[in-house]
């Protein structure tokens, strides 16, 4: 169901935002290793959100065609 993918995508967007904020805090404090770790997590969450959004869009398009 497209709704579930949209919900999961939103959750990943929220996780990405949190990871970005954490990365910024660590970089600000000079803890670049930890900041980099959080930046990588943000990227992973953003990628997952993108993939889920595409899947939801595809399912929505299939429903419209029926």
PDB file of C-alpha atoms in Angstrom:
ATOM      1  CA  UNK A   1       0.000   0.000   0.000  1.00  0.00           C
ATOM      2  CA  UNK A   2       1.354   3.421  -0.987  1.00  0.00           C
ATOM      3  CA  UNK A   3       0.263   4.959   2.311  1.00  0.00           C
ATOM      4  CA  UNK A   4       2.668   2.732   4.257  1.00  0.00           C
ATOM      5  CA  UNK A   5       5.629   3.692   2.041  1.00  0.00           C
ATOM      6  CA  UNK A   6       4.796   7.388   2.471  1.00  0.00           C
ATOM      7  CA  UNK A   7       4.638   6.917   6.240  1.00  0.00           C
ATOM      8  CA  UNK A   8       7.966   5.092   6.288  1.00  0.00           C
ATOM      9  CA  UNK A   9       9.530   7.725   4.020  1.00  0.00           C
ATOM     10  CA  UNK A  10       8.386  10.456   6.409  1.00  0.00           C
ATOM     11  CA  UNK A  11       9.948   8.586   9.328  1.00  0.00           C
ATOM     12  CA  UNK A  12      13.260   8.355   7.455  1.00  0.00           C
ATOM     13  CA  UNK A  13      13.098  12.085   6.631  1.00  0.00           C
ATOM     14  CA  UNK A  14      12.641  12.810  10.338  1.00  0.00           C
ATOM     15  CA  UNK A  15      15.557  10.540  11.243  1.00  0.00           C
ATOM     16  CA  UNK A  16      17.701  12.227   8.596  1.00  0.00           C
ATOM     17  CA  UNK A  17      16.868  15.660   9.993  1.00  0.00           C
ATOM     18  CA  UNK A  18      17.783  14.531  13.504  1.00  0.00           C
ATOM     19  CA  UNK A  19      21.081  13.092  12.259  1.00  0.00           C
ATOM     20  CA  UNK A  20      21.843  16.356  10.416  1.00  0.00           C
ATOM     21  CA  UNK A  21      21.231  18.336  13.603  1.00  0.00           C
ATOM     22  CA  UNK A  22      23.467  15.977  15.588  1.00  0.00           C
ATOM     23  CA  UNK A  23      26.175  16.237  12.949  1.00  0.00           C
ATOM     24  CA  UNK A  24      26.045  20.023  13.072  1.00  0.00           C
ATOM     25  CA  UNK A  25      26.332  20.017  16.863  1.00  0.00           C
ATOM     26  CA  UNK A  26      29.356  17.715  16.822  1.00  0.00           C
ATOM     27  CA  UNK A  27      31.090  19.678  14.050  1.00  0.00           C
ATOM     28  CA  UNK A  28      30.443  22.897  15.964  1.00  0.00           C
ATOM     29  CA  UNK A  29      32.170  21.385  19.011  1.00  0.00           C
ATOM     30  CA  UNK A  30      35.125  20.244  16.901  1.00  0.00           C
ATOM     31  CA  UNK A  31      34.226  16.556  17.188  1.00  0.00           C
ATOM     32  CA  UNK A  32      34.492  15.894  13.467  1.00  0.00           C
ATOM     33  CA  UNK A  33      34.657  12.105  13.665  1.00  0.00           C
ATOM     34  CA  UNK A  34      31.317  11.953  15.451  1.00  0.00           C
ATOM     35  CA  UNK A  35      29.931  14.645  13.148  1.00  0.00           C
ATOM     36  CA  UNK A  36      30.952  12.611  10.113  1.00  0.00           C
ATOM     37  CA  UNK A  37      29.260   9.529  11.568  1.00  0.00           C
ATOM     38  CA  UNK A  38      26.000  11.427  11.959  1.00  0.00           C
ATOM     39  CA  UNK A  39      26.334  12.880   8.459  1.00  0.00           C
ATOM     40  CA  UNK A  40      26.635   9.359   7.056  1.00  0.00           C
ATOM     41  CA  UNK A  41      23.547   8.286   9.006  1.00  0.00           C
ATOM     42  CA  UNK A  42      21.642  11.273   7.631  1.00  0.00           C
ATOM     43  CA  UNK A  43      22.640  10.299   4.104  1.00  0.00           C
ATOM     44  CA  UNK A  44      21.468   6.716   4.639  1.00  0.00           C
ATOM     45  CA  UNK A  45      18.110   7.855   6.013  1.00  0.00           C
ATOM     46  CA  UNK A  46      17.680  10.324   3.137  1.00  0.00           C
ATOM     47  CA  UNK A  47      18.455   7.604   0.597  1.00  0.00           C
ATOM     48  CA  UNK A  48      15.939   5.251   2.229  1.00  0.00           C
ATOM     49  CA  UNK A  49      13.313   7.996   2.237  1.00  0.00           C
ATOM     50  CA  UNK A  50      13.932   8.663  -1.444  1.00  0.00           C
ATOM     51  CA  UNK A  51      13.568   4.986  -2.351  1.00  0.00           C
ATOM     52  CA  UNK A  52      10.363   4.625  -0.324  1.00  0.00           C
ATOM     53  CA  UNK A  53       8.935   7.791  -1.876  1.00  0.00           C
ATOM     54  CA  UNK A  54       9.627   6.430  -5.352  1.00  0.00           C
ATOM     55  CA  UNK A  55       7.976   3.109  -4.454  1.00  0.00           C
ATOM     56  CA  UNK A  56       4.917   4.904  -3.083  1.00  0.00           C
ATOM     57  CA  UNK A  57       4.687   7.075  -6.182  1.00  0.00           C
ATOM     58  CA  UNK A  58       4.886   4.033  -8.433  1.00  0.00           C
ATOM     59  CA  UNK A  59       2.108   2.289  -6.476  1.00  0.00           C
ATOM     60  CA  UNK A  60      -0.030   5.412  -6.614  1.00  0.00           C
ATOM     61  CA  UNK A  61       0.434   5.634 -10.380  1.00  0.00           C
ATOM     62  CA  UNK A  62      -0.559   1.979 -10.764  1.00  0.00           C
ATOM     63  CA  UNK A  63      -3.778   2.614  -8.818  1.00  0.00           C
ATOM     64  CA  UNK A  64      -4.635   5.592 -11.028  1.00  0.00           C
ATOM     65  CA  UNK A  65      -4.220   3.458 -14.173  1.00  0.00           C
ATOM     66  CA  UNK A  66      -6.758   0.898 -12.931  1.00  0.00           C
TER      67      UNK A  66
END
